Every structure is written in structure tokens, then in C-alpha cells.
Tab-separated table of C-alpha atoms in Angstrom:
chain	number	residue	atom	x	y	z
A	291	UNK	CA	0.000	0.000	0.000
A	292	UNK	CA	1.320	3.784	-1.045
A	293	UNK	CA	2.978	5.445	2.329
A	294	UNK	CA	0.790	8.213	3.064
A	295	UNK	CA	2.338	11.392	4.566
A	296	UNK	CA	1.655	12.881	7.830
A	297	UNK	CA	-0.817	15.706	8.615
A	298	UNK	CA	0.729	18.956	8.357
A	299	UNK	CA	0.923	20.939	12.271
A	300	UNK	CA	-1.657	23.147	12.201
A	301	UNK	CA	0.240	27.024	13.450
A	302	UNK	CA	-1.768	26.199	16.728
A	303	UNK	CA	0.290	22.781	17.604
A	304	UNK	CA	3.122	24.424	15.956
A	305	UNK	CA	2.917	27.689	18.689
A	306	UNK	CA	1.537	25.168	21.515
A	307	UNK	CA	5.034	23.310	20.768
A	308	UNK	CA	6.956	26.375	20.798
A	309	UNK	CA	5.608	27.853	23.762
A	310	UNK	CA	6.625	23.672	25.131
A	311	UNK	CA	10.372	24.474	24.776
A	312	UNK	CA	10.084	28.262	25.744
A	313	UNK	CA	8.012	27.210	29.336
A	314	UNK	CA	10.761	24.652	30.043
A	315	UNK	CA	13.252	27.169	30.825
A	316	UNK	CA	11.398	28.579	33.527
A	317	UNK	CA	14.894	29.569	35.829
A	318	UNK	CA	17.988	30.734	35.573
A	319	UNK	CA	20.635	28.560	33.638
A	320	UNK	CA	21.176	26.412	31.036
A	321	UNK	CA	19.220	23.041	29.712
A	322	UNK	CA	20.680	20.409	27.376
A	323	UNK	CA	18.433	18.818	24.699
A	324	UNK	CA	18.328	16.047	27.214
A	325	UNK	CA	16.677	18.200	29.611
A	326	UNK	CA	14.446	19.968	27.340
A	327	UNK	CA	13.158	16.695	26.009
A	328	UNK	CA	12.358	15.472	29.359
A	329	UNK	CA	10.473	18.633	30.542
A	330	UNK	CA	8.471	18.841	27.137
A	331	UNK	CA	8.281	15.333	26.628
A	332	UNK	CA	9.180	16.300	22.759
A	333	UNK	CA	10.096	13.501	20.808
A	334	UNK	CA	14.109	14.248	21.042
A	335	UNK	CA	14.403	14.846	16.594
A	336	UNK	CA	11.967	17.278	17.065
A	337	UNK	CA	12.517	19.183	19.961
A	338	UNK	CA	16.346	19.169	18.107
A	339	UNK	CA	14.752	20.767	15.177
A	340	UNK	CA	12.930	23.045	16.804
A	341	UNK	CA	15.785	24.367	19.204
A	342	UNK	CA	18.253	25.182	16.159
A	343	UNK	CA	15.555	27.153	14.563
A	344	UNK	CA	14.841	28.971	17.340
A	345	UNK	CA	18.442	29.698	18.079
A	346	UNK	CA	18.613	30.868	14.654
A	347	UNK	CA	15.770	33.074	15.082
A	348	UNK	CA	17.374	34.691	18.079
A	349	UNK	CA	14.712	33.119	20.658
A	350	UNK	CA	17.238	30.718	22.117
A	351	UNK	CA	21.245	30.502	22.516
A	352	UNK	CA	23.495	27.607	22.214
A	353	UNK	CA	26.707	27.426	24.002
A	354	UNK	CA	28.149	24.426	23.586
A	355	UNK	CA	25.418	21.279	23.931
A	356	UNK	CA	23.495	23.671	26.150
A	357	UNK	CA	20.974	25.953	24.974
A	358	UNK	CA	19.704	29.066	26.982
A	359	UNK	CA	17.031	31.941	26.615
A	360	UNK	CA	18.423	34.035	23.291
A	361	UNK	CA	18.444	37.847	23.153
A	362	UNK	CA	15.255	38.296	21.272
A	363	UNK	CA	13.657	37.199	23.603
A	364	UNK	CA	15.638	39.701	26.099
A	365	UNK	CA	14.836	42.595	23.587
A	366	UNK	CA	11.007	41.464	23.726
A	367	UNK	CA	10.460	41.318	27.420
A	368	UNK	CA	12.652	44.410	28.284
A	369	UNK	CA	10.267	46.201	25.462
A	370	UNK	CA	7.079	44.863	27.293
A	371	UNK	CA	8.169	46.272	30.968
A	372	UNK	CA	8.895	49.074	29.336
A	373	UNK	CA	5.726	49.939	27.347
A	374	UNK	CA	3.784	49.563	29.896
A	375	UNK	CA	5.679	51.730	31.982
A	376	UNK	CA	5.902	53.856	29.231
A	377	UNK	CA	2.270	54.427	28.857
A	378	UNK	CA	1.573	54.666	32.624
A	379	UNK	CA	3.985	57.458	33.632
A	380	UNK	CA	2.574	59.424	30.177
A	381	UNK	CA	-1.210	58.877	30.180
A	382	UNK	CA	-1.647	61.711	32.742
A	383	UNK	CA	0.651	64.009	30.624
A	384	UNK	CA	-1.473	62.876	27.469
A	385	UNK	CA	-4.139	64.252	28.778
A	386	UNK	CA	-2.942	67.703	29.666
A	387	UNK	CA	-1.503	68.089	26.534
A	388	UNK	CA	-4.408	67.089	24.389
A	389	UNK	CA	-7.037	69.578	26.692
A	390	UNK	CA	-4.034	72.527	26.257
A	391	UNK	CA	-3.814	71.890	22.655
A	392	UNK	CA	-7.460	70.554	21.481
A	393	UNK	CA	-5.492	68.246	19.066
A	394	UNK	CA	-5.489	64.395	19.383
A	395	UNK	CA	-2.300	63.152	20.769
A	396	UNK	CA	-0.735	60.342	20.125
A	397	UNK	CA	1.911	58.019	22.175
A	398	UNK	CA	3.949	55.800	19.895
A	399	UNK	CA	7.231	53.413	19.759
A	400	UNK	CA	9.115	52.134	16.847
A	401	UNK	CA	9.134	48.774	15.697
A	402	UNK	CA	10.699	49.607	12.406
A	403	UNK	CA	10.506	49.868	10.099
A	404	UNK	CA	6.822	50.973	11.340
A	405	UNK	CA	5.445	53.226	14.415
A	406	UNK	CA	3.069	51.425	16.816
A	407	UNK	CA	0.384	53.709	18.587
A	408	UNK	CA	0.111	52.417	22.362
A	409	UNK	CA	-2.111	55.387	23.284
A	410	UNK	CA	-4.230	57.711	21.274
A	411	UNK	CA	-6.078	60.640	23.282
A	412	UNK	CA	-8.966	62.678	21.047
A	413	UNK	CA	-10.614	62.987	17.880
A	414	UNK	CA	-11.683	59.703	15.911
A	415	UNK	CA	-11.476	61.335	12.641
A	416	UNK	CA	-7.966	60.322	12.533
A	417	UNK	CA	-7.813	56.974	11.202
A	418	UNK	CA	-5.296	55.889	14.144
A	419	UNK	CA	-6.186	53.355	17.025
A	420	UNK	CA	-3.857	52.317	19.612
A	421	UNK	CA	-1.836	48.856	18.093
A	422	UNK	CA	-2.014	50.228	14.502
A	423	UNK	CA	0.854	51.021	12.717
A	424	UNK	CA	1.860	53.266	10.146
A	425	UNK	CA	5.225	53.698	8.368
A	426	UNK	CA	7.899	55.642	10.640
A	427	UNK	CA	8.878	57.585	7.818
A	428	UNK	CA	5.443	59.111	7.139
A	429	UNK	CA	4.792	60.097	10.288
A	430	UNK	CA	6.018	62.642	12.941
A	431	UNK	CA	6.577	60.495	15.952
A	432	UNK	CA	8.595	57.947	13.515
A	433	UNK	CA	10.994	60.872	12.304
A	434	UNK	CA	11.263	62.155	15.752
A	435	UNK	CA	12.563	58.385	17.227
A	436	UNK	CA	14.371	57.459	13.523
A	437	UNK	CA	16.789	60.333	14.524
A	438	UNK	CA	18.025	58.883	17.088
A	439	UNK	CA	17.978	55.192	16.052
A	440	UNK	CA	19.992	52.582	13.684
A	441	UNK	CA	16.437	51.210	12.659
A	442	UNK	CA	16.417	54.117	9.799
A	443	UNK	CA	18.153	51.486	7.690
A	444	UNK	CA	15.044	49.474	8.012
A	445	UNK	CA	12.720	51.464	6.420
A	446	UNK	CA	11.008	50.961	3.365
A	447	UNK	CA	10.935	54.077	1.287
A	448	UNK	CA	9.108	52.666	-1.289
A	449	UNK	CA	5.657	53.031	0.683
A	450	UNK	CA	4.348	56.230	0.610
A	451	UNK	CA	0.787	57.156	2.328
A	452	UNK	CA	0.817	60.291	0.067
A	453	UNK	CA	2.464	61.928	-2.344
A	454	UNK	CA	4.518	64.260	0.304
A	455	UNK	CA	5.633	61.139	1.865
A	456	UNK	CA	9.445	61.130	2.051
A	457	UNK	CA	10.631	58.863	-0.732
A	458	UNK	CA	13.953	59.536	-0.632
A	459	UNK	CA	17.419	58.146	1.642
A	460	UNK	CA	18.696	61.958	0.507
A	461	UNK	CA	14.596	63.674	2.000
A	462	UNK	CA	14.736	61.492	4.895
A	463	UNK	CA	18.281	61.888	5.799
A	464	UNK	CA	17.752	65.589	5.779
A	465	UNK	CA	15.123	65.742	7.821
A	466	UNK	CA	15.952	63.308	10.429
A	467	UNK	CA	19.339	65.976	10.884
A	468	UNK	CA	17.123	68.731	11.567
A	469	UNK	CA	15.235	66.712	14.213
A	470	UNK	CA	18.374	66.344	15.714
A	471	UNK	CA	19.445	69.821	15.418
A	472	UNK	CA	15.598	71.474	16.994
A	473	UNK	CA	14.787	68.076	19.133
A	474	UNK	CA	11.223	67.981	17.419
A	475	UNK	CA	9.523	66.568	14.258
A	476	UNK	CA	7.018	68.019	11.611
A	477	UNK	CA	4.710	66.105	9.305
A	478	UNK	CA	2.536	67.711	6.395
A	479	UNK	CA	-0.025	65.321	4.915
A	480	UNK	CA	2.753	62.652	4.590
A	481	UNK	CA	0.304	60.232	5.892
A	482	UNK	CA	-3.111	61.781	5.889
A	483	UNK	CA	-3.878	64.336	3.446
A	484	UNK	CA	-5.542	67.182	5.127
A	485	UNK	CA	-3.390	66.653	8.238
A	486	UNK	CA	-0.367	67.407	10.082
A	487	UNK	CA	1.452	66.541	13.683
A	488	UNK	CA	4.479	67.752	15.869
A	489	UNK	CA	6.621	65.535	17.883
A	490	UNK	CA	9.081	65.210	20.164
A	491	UNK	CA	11.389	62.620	21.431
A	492	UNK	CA	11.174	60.707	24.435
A	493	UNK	CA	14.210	59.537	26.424
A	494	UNK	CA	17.500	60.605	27.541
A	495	UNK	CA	20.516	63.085	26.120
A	496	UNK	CA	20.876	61.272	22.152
A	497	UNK	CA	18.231	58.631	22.303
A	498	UNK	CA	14.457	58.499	21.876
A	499	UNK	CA	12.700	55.748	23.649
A	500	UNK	CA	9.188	56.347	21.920
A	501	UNK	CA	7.597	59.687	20.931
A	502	UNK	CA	4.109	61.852	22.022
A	503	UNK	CA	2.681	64.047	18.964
A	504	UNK	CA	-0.167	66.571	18.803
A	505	UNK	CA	-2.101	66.231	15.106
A	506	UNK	CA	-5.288	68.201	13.612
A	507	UNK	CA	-5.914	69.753	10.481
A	508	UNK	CA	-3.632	71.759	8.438
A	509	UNK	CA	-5.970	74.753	9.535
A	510	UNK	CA	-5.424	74.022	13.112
A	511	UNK	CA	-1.765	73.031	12.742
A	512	UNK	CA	1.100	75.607	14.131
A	513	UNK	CA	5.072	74.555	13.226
A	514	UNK	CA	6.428	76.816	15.568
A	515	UNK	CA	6.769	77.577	19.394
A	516	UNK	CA	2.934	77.698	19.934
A	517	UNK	CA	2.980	73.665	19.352
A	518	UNK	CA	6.466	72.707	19.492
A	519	UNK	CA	6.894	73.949	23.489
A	520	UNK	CA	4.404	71.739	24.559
A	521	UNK	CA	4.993	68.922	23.017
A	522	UNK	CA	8.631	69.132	24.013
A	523	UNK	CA	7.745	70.193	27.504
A	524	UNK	CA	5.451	66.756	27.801
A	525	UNK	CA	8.032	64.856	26.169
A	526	UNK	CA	10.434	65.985	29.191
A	527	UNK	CA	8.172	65.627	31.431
A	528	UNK	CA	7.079	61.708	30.233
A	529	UNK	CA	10.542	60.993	30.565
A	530	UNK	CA	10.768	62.374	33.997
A	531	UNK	CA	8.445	59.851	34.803
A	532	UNK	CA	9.738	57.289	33.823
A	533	UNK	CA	13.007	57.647	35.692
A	534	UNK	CA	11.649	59.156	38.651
A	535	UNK	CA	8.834	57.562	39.067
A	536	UNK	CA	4.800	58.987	40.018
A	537	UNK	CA	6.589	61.396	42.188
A	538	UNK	CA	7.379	63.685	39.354
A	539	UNK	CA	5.723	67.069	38.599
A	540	UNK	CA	3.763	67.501	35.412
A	541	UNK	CA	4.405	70.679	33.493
A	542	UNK	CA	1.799	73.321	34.059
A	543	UNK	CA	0.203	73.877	30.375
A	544	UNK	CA	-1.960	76.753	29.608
A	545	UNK	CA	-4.859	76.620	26.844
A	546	UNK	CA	-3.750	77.750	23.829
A	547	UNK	CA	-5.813	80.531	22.051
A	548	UNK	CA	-8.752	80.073	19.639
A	549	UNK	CA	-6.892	79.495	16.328
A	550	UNK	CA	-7.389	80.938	12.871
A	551	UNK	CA	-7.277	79.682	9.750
A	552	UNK	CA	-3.579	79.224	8.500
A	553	UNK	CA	-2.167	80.903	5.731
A	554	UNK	CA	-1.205	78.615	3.169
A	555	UNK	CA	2.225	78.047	3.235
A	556	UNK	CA	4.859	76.640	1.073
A	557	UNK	CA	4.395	72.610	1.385
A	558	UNK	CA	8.712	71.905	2.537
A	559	UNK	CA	9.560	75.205	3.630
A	560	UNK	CA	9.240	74.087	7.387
A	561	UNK	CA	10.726	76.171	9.886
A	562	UNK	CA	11.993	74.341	13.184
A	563	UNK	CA	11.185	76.038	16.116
């Protein structure tokens, strides 16, 4: 009789056996594929196969005949503690900003070569929810971390969410210098026609950690001091946080004015404030 093939793992076994190996280092040290087999009770070929791959894959290390929790999986949990500390000492901060401003703010990381929105404070006509993404380069919050990353090399220039979308290494390089230079971003209908945000950095002297933006219409939309202090301020302040803890004093943020209309201005000729 013909040999008939075994069912394929459905991604559910496959993850179930995954999270199998991952569970069975639950301590400090190292396991040998002895070990792992025993704790998973893995038949030993596969639990082989499936260690190498995830070594490859960064999950897992092998030293030797031993294997031990990888950096990836370092990078991953230090990111979790983080967000969620991130978006705890910022959600009261959020708040002032977005009743001083009227504008929806936005609190995002990178995960390049895309931003992800982990909280979103105001008006749903902005197509953003918190856990969407949206390419770094097309956005303010992405320019304002991509300055002070590596993960620039990672992005994809090709997608553009409009046609002001930078689509150039020469546009982007540019700009992500004079984010460096002023310590805040500007977007103009790069990913939402009609729109346009302002945002600062968060984290310490040369780094950015994640980024808080204020974004409206182009009618509503100042690119000068009138936006760009707070933002920056709450920035500072989120940061503060952070390191110090709930203990830290929120900057005092006054109302901003009724705005008019904006002139119509010149669609690159963006002055840093």
C-alpha cells in the first residue's frame, strides 16, 4: 500500500510546541536537549529541530550542547516592561496636553521599520487606534525616534501614504538631521492628506525611547513655538516619569488661544522652532 504522509501541524500545535520548549526554561541557567526533552516530553528529533531554529531566530542561545534563553527574547520582554511603563507614567501628561492643545495626541514606539500607537487621546477622525501602525517615515513620531535610532536602515521608502511622503534616503536623511538639530519633528499630509502633527522625542541626552505628537488639520496646525513647546515640555516631562517615578511634577500647560485659519504656506519650507 502507497505510504501516506503525515498531517501537516496546524500554526496552533506548531505555537503550543513552541511555547513547550520556551516554558521549560522557567529559571535561571542552562538546559541540554536532554533536559528539554524530558520537561516537554518532545520527541528528542523534534525538539532538536525546533531548538536550532529557534536559536537561529534569536529566541534561544546555544553554548556548547546547552541551549539558553536568546536575546530576542531579552529585547522582547525588556520592550514589554517598558511599554507599559511607558504608557503609565505618560497617560496623565497625554491628557494635559491634548485639553491645552485641542489636538489628538498620540503616544507611539518604533518597531521599524513601522510606528506602533500604544495610546491615542482625542478625535476619531484620525484613522489611528492604539496597536495600529503606520510607516515611521510618514509620520512625525517615527521621524522624531528614527533620529536617534539605527532602525532608519530598516525602512522601506518605497511606501508612501501620500504623495509628500518622504521617498527619498537623501529627503529622509535631511530631515531626520534637523530633528536632531531642533529636538522635534514636523509632518505635512505625509500620511493623511488634510493633516499634520508635531513631535518630540522621548528619552535621555541622544536617544528616543518612543515619541508623544499633537495632530489636527492643516488649519489648526502651528510649526512653531505655539505647538512645538508643549509637546517638548510633555516629552520631558514623560521621561521624567519614567526615571523618577509617580513622584514627578507635570508641566503646568496653559490653553492655547482660539486658532485661525492658517495661511497657506509653502508645502517643505518648514521652519523648526
Amino acid at each position: 500500500m502507497p505510504q501516506t504522509s503525515a498531517p501537516a501541524e496546524t500554526p496552533s500545535a506548531v505555537i503550543d510546541r513552541i511555547a513547550l520548549v520556551l516554558d521549560a526554561f522557567d529559571g535561571p541557567g542552562r538546559l541540554t536537549l536532554a533536559q528539554i526533552v524530558r520537561r516537554t516530553g518532545l520527541p528528542r528529533s523534534s525538539a532538536h529541530r525546533m531548538l536550532e531554529r529557534l536559536v537561529q531566530l534569536r529566541w534561544l542561545r546555544r553554548n556548547g550542547r546547552d541551549y539558553e534563553l536568546g536575546m530576542r527574547l531579552v529585547e522582547l520582554g525588556s520592550l514589554a516592561v517598558q511599554q507599559d511603563r511607558l504608557v503609565r507614567a505618560a497617560a496623565p501628561l497625554l491628557g494635559e496636553l491634548h485639553r491645552a492643545t485641542g489636538l489628538v495626541v498620540h503616544l507611539a514606539v518604533l518597531d521599524a521599520p513601522d510606528v506602533v500607537y500604544l495610546e491615542k487621546i482625542g478625535d476619531a477622525v484620525i484613522p489611528t487606534r492604539v496597536g495600529s501602525r503606520q510607516p515611521a517615515h510618514c509620520t512625525a513620531v517615527g521621524k522624531a525616534i528614527l533620529a536617534y535610532s539605527d532602525q532608519h536602515t530598516a525602512v522601506d521608502l518605497s511606501t508612501r501614504k501620500t504623495k509628500y511622503s518622504i521617498a527619498t534616503s537623501s529627503q529622509l536623511a535631511a530631515e531626520l538631521a534637523k530633528v536632531r538639530a531642533h529636538g522635534v519633528a514636523f509632518e505635512r499630509e505625509e500620511s493623511l492628506a488634510g493633516f499634520g502633527c508635531v513631535a518630540a522625542p522621548i528619552g535621555g541626552p541622544g536617544e528616543a525611547v518612543a515619541a508623544v505628537s499633537v495632530c489636527g488639520r492643516m488649519n489648526r496646525m502651528m510649526f512653531d513655538q505655539r505647538l512645538t513647546a508643549p509637546v517638548r515640555m510633555t516629552a520631558m516631562a514623560i521621561w521624567r516619569n519614567i526615571e523618577g517615578g509617580p513622584q514627578s511634577v507635570a508641566p503646568t500647560l496653559q490653553p492655547l488661544r482660539p486658532l485661525r485659519p492658517a495661511r497657506p504656506e509653502p508645502r517643505r519650507a518648514v521652519q523648526y522652532a
